[in-house]
Tab-separated table of N, CA, C and O in Angstrom:
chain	number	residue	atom	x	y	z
A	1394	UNK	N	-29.873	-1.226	-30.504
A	1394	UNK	CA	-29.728	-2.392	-29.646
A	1394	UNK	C	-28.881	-2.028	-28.434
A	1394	UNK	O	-27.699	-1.734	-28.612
A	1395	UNK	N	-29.460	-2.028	-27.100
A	1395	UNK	CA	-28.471	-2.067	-26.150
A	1395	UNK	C	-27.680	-2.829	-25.867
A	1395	UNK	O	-28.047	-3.996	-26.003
A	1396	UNK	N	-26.696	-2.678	-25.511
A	1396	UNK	CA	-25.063	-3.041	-25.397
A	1396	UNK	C	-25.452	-4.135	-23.885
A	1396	UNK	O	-26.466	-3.849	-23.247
A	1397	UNK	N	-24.779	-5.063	-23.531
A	1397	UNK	CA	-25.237	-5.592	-22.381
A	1397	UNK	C	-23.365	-5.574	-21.737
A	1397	UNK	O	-22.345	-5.815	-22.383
A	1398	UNK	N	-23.485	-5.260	-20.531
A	1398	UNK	CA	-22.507	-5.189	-19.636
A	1398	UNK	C	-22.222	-6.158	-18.804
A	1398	UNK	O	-23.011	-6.671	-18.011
A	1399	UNK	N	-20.627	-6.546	-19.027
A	1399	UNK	CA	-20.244	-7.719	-18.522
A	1399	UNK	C	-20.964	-7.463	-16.627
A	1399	UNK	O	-21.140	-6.497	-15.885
A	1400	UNK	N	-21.144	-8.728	-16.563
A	1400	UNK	CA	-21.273	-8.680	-14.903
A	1400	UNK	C	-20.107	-8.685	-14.110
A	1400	UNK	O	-19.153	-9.399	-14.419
A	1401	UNK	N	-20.091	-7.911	-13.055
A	1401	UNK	CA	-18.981	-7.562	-12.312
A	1401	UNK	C	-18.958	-8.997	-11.112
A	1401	UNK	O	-19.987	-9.316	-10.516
A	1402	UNK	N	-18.010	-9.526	-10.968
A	1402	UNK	CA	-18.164	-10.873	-10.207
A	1402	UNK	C	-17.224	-9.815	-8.252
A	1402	UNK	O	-16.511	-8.822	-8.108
A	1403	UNK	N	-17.647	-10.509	-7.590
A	1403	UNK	CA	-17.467	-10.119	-6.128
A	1403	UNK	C	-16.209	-10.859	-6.093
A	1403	UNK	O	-16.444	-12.047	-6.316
A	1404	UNK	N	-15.082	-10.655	-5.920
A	1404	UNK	CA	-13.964	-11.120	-4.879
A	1404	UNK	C	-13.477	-10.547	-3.836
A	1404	UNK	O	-13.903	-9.430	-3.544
A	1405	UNK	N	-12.522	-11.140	-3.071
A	1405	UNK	CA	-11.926	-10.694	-1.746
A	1405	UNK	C	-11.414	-9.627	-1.889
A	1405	UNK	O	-11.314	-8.855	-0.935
A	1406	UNK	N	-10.816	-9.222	-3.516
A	1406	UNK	CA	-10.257	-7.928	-3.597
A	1406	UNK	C	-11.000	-7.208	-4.469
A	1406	UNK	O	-10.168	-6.838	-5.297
A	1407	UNK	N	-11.916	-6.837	-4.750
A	1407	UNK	CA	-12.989	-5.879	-4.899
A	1407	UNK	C	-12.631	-4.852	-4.314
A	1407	UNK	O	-11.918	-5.183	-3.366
A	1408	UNK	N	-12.792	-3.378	-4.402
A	1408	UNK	CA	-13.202	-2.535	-3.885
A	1408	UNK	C	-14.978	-1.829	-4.156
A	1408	UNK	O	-15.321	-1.062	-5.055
A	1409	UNK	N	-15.743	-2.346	-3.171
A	1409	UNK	CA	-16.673	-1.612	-3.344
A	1409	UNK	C	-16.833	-0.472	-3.212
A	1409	UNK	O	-16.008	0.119	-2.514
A	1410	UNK	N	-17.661	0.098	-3.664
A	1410	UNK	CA	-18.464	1.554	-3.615
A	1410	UNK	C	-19.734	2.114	-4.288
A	1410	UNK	O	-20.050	1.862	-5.450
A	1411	UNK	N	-20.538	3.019	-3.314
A	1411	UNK	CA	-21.682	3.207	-3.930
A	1411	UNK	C	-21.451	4.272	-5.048
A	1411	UNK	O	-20.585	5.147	-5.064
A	1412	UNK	N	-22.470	3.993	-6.034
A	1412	UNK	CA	-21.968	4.857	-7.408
A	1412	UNK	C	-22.716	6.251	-7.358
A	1412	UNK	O	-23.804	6.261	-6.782
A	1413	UNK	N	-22.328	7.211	-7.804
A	1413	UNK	CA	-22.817	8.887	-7.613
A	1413	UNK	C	-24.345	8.854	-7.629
A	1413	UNK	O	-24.871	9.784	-7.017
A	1414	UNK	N	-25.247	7.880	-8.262
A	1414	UNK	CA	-26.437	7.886	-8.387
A	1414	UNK	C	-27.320	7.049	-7.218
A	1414	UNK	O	-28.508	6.735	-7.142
A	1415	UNK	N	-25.934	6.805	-6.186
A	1415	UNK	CA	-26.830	6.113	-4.888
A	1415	UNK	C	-26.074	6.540	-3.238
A	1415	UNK	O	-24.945	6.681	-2.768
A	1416	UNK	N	-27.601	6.630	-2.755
A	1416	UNK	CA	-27.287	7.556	-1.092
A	1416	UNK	C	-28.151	7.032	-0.246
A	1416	UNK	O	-29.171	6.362	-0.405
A	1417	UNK	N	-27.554	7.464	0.743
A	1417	UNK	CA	-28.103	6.530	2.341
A	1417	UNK	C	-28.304	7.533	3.094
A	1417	UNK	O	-27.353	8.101	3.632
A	1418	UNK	N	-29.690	7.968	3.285
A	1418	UNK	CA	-30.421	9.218	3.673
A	1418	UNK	C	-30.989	8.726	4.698
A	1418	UNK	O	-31.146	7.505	4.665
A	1419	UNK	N	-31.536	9.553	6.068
A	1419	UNK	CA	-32.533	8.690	7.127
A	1419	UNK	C	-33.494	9.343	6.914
A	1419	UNK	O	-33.416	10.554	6.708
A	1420	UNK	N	-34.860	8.535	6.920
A	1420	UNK	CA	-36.156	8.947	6.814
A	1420	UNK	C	-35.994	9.216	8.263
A	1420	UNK	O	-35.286	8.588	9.052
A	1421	UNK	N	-37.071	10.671	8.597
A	1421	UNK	CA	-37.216	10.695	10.148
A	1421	UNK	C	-38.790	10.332	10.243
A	1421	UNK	O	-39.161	10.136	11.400
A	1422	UNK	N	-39.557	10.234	9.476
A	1422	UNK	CA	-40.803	9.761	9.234
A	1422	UNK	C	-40.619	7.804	9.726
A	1422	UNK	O	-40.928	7.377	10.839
A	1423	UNK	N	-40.202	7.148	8.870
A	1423	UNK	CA	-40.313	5.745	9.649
A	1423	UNK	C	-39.075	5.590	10.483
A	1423	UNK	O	-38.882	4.451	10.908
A	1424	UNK	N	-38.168	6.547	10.811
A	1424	UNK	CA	-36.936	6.672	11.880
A	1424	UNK	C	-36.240	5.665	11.342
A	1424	UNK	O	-35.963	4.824	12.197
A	1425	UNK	N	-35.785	5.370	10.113
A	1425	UNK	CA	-34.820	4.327	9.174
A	1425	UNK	C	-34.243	5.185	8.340
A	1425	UNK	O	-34.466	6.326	7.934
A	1426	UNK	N	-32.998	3.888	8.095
A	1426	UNK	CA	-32.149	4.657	7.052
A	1426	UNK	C	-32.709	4.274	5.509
A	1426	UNK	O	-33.212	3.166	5.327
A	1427	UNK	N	-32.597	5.256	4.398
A	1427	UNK	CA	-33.093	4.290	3.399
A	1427	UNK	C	-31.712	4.553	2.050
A	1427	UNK	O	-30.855	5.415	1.849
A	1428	UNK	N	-32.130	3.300	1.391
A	1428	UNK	CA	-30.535	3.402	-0.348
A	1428	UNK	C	-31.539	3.583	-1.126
A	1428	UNK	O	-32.448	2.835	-1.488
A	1429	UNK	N	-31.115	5.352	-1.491
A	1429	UNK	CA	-32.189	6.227	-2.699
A	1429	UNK	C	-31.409	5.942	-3.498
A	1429	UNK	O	-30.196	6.106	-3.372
A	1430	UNK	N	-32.268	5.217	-4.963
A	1430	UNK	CA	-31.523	5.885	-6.139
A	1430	UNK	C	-32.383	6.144	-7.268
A	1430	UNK	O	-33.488	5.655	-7.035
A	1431	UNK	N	-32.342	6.670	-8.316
A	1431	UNK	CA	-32.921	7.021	-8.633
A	1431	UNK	C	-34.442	6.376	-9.199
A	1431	UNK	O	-34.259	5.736	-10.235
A	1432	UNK	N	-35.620	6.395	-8.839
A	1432	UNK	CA	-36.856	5.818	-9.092
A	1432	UNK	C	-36.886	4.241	-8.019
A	1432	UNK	O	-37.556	3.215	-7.905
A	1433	UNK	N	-35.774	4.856	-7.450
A	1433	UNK	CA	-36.051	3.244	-6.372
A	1433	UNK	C	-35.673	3.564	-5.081
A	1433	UNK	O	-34.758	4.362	-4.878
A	1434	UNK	N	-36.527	2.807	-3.825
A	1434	UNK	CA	-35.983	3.717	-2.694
A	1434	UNK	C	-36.053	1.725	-1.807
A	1434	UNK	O	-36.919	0.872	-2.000
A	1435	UNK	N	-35.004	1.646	-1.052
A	1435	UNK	CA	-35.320	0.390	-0.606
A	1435	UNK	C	-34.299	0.900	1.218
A	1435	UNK	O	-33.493	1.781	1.518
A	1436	UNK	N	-35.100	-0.478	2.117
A	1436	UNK	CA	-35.132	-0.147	3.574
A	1436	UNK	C	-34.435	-1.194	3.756
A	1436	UNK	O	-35.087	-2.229	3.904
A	1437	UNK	N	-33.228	-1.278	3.797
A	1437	UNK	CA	-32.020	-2.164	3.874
A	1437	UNK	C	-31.752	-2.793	5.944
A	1437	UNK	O	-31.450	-1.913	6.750
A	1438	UNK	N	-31.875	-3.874	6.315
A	1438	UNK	CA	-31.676	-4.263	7.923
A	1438	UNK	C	-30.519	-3.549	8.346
A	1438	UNK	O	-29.938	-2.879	7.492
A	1439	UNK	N	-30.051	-3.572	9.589
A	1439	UNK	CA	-28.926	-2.861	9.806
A	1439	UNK	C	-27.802	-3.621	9.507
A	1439	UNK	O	-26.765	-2.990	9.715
A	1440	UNK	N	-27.625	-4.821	9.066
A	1440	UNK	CA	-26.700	-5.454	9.054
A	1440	UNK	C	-26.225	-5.071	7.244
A	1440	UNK	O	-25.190	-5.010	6.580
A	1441	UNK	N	-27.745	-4.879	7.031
A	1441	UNK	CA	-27.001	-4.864	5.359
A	1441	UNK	C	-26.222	-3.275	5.151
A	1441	UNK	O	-25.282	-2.993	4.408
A	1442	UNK	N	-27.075	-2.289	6.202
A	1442	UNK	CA	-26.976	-0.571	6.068
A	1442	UNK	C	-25.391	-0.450	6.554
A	1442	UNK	O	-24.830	0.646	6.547
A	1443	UNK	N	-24.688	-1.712	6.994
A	1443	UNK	CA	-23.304	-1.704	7.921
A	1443	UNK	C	-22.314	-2.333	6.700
A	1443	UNK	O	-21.150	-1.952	6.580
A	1444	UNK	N	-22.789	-3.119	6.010
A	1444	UNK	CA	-22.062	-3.662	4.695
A	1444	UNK	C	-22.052	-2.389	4.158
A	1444	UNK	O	-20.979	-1.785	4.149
A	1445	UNK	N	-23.082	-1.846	3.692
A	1445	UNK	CA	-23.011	-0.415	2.587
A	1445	UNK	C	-22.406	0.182	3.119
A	1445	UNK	O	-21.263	-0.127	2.784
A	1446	UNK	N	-22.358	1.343	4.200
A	1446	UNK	CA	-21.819	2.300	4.615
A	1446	UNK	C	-19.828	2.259	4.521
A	1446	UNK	O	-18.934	3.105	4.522
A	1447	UNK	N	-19.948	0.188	4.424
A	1447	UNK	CA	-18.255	0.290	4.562
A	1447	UNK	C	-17.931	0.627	2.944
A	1447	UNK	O	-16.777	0.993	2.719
A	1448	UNK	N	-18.599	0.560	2.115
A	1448	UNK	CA	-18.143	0.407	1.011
A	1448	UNK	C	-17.936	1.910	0.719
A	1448	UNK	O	-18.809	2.766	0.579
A	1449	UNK	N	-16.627	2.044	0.658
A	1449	UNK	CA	-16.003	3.218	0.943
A	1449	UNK	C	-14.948	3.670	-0.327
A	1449	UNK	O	-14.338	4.734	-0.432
A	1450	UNK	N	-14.941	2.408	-1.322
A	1450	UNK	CA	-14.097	2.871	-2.320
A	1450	UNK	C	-12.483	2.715	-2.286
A	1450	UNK	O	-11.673	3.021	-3.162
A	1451	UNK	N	-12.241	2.088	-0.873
A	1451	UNK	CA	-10.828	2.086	-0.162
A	1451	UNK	C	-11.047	0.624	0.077
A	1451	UNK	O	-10.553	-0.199	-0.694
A	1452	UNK	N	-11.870	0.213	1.261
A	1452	UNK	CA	-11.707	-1.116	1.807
A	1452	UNK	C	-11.918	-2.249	0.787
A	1452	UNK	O	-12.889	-2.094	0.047
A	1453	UNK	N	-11.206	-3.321	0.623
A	1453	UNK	CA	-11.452	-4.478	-0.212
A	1453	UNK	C	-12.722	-5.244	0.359
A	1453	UNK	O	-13.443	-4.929	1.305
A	1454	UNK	N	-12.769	-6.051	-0.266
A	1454	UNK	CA	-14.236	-6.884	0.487
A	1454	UNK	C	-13.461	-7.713	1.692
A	1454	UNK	O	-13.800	-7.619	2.872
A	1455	UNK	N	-12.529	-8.418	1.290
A	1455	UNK	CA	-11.737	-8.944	2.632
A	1455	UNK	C	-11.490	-8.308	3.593
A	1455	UNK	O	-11.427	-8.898	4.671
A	1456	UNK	N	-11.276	-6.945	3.529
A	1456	UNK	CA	-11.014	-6.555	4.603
A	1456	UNK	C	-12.559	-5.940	5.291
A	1456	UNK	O	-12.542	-5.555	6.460
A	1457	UNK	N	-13.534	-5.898	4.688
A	1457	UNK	CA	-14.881	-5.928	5.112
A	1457	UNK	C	-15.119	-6.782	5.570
A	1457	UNK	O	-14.986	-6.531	6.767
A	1458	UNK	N	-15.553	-8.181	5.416
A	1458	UNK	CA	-15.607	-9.126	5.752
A	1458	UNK	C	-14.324	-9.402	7.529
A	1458	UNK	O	-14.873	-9.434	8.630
A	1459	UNK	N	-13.310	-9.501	7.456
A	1459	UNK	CA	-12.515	-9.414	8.926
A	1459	UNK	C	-13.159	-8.312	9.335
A	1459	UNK	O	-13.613	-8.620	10.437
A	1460	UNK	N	-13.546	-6.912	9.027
A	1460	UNK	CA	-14.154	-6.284	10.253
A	1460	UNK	C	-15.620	-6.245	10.271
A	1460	UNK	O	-16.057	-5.721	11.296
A	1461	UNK	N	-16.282	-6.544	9.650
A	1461	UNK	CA	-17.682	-7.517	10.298
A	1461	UNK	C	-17.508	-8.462	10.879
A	1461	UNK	O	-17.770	-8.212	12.056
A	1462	UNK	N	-17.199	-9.486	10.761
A	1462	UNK	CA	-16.620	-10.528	11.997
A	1462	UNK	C	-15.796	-10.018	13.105
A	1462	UNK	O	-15.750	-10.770	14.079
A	1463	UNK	N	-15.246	-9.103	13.173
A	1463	UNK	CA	-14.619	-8.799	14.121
A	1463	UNK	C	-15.429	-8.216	14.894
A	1463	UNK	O	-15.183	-8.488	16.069
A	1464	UNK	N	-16.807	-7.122	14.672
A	1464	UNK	CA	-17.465	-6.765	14.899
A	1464	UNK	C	-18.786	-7.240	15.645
A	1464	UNK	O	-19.458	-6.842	16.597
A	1465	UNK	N	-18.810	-7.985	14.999
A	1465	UNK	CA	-20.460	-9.532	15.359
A	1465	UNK	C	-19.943	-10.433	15.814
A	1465	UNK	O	-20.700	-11.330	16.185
A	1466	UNK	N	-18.610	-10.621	15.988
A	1466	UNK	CA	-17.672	-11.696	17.113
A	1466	UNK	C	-18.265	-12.881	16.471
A	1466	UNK	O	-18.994	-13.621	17.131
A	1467	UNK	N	-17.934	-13.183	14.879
A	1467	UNK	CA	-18.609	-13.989	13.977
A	1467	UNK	C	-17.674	-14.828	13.048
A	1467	UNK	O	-16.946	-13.956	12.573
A	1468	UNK	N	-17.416	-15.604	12.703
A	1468	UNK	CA	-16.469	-16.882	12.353
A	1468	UNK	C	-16.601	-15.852	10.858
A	1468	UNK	O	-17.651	-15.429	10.374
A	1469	UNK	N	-15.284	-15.642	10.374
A	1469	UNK	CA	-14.513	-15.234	9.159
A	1469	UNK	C	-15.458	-15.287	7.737
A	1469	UNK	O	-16.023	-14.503	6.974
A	1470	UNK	N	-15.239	-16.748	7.907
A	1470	UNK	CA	-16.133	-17.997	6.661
A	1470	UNK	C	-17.634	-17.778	6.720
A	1470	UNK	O	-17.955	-17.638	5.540
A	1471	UNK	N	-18.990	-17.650	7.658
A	1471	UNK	CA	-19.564	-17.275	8.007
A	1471	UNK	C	-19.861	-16.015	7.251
A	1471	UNK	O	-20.401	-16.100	6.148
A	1472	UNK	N	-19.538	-14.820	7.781
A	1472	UNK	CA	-19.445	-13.581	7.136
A	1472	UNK	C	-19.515	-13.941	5.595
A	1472	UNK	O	-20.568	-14.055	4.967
A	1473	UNK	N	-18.377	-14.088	5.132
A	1473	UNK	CA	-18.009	-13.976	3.979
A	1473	UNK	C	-19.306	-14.158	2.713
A	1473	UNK	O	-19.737	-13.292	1.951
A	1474	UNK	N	-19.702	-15.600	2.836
A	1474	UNK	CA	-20.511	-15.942	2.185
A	1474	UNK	C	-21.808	-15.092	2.325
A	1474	UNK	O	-22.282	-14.945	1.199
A	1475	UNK	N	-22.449	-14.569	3.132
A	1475	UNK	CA	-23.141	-13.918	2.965
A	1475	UNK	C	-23.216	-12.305	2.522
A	1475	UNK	O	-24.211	-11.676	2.165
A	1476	UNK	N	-21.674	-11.792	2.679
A	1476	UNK	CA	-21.610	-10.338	2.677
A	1476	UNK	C	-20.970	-10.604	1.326
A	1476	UNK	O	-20.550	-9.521	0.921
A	1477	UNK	N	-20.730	-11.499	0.511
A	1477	UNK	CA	-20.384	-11.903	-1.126
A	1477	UNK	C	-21.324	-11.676	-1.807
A	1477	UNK	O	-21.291	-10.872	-2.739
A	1478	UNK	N	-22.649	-12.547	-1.363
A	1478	UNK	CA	-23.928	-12.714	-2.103
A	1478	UNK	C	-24.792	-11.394	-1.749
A	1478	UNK	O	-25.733	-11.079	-2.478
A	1479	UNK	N	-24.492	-10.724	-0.748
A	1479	UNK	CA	-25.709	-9.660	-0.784
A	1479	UNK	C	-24.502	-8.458	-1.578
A	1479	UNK	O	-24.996	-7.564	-2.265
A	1480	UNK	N	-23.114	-8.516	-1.438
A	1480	UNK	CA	-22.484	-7.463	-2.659
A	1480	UNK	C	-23.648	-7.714	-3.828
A	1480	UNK	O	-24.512	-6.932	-4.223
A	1481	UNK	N	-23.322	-9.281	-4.301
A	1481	UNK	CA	-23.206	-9.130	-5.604
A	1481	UNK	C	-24.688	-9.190	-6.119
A	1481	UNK	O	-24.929	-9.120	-7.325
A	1482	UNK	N	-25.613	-9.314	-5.231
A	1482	UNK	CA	-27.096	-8.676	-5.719
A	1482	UNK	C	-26.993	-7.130	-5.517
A	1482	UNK	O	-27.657	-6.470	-6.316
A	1483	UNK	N	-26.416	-6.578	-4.767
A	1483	UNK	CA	-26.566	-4.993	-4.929
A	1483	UNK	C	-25.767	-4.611	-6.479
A	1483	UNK	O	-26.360	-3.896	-7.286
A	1484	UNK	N	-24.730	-5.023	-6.709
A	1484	UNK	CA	-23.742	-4.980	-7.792
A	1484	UNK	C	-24.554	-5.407	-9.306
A	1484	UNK	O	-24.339	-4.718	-10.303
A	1485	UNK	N	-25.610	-6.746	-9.372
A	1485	UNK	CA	-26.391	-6.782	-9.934
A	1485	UNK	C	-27.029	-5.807	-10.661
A	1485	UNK	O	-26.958	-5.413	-11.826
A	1486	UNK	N	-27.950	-5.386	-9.267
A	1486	UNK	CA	-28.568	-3.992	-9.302
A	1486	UNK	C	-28.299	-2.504	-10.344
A	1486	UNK	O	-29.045	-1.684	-10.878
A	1487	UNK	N	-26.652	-2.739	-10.257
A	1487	UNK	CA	-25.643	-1.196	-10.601
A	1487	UNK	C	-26.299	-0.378	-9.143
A	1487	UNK	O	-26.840	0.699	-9.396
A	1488	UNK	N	-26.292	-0.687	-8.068
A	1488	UNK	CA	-26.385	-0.169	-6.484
A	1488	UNK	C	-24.872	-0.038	-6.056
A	1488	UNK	O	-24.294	0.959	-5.623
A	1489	UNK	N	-24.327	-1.451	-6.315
A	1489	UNK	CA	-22.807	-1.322	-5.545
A	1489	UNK	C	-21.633	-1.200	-6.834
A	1489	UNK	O	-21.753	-1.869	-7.860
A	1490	UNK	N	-20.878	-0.567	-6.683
A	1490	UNK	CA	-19.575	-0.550	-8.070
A	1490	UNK	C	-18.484	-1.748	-7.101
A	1490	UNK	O	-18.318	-1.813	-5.883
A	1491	UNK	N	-17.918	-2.539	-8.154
A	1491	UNK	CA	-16.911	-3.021	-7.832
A	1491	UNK	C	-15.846	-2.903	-7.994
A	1491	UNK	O	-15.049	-3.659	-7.439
């Protein structure tokens, strides 16, 4: 019987990061970046390829969130909610570690 793993919930203090079994390679064929992992290959917008790339293992999600808004000159609150919910479908996944 497999074991089922608690779900990892997204907060402000999270540290994300992508886990050893996931990479952000550029196809030069469709000139995009793509998140390989293993038996799955997906073509992420640039906004989402700018969430991933921060997840660095260092930055908290709060402090992701202030520099995407700071970035997209984008209301705090705004950000948040959306860069929460697309963590925590990648995190879903086992794409993003929290």
């Amino acid at each position: 019987m497999m074991a089922l793993r608690e779900r990892a919930l997204v907060s402000p203090r999270s540290v994300p990061s992508l886990p050893k079994h996931v990479r952000i390679q550029y196809d030069p064929v469709r000139q995009a970046f793509a998140v390989l992992s293993p038996e799955k290959v997906f073509w992420p917008n640039d906004i989402s390829l700018d969430i991933l790339r921060r997840c660095d293992g260092r930055s908290t999600v709060g402090h992701l969130i202030a520099e995407l808004a700071a970035d997209y000159d984008a209301e705090q609150e705004a950000v948040a909610a959306d860069v929460v919910a697309f963590l925590q479908e990648w995190s879903d996944k086992l794409l993003v570690k929290l």
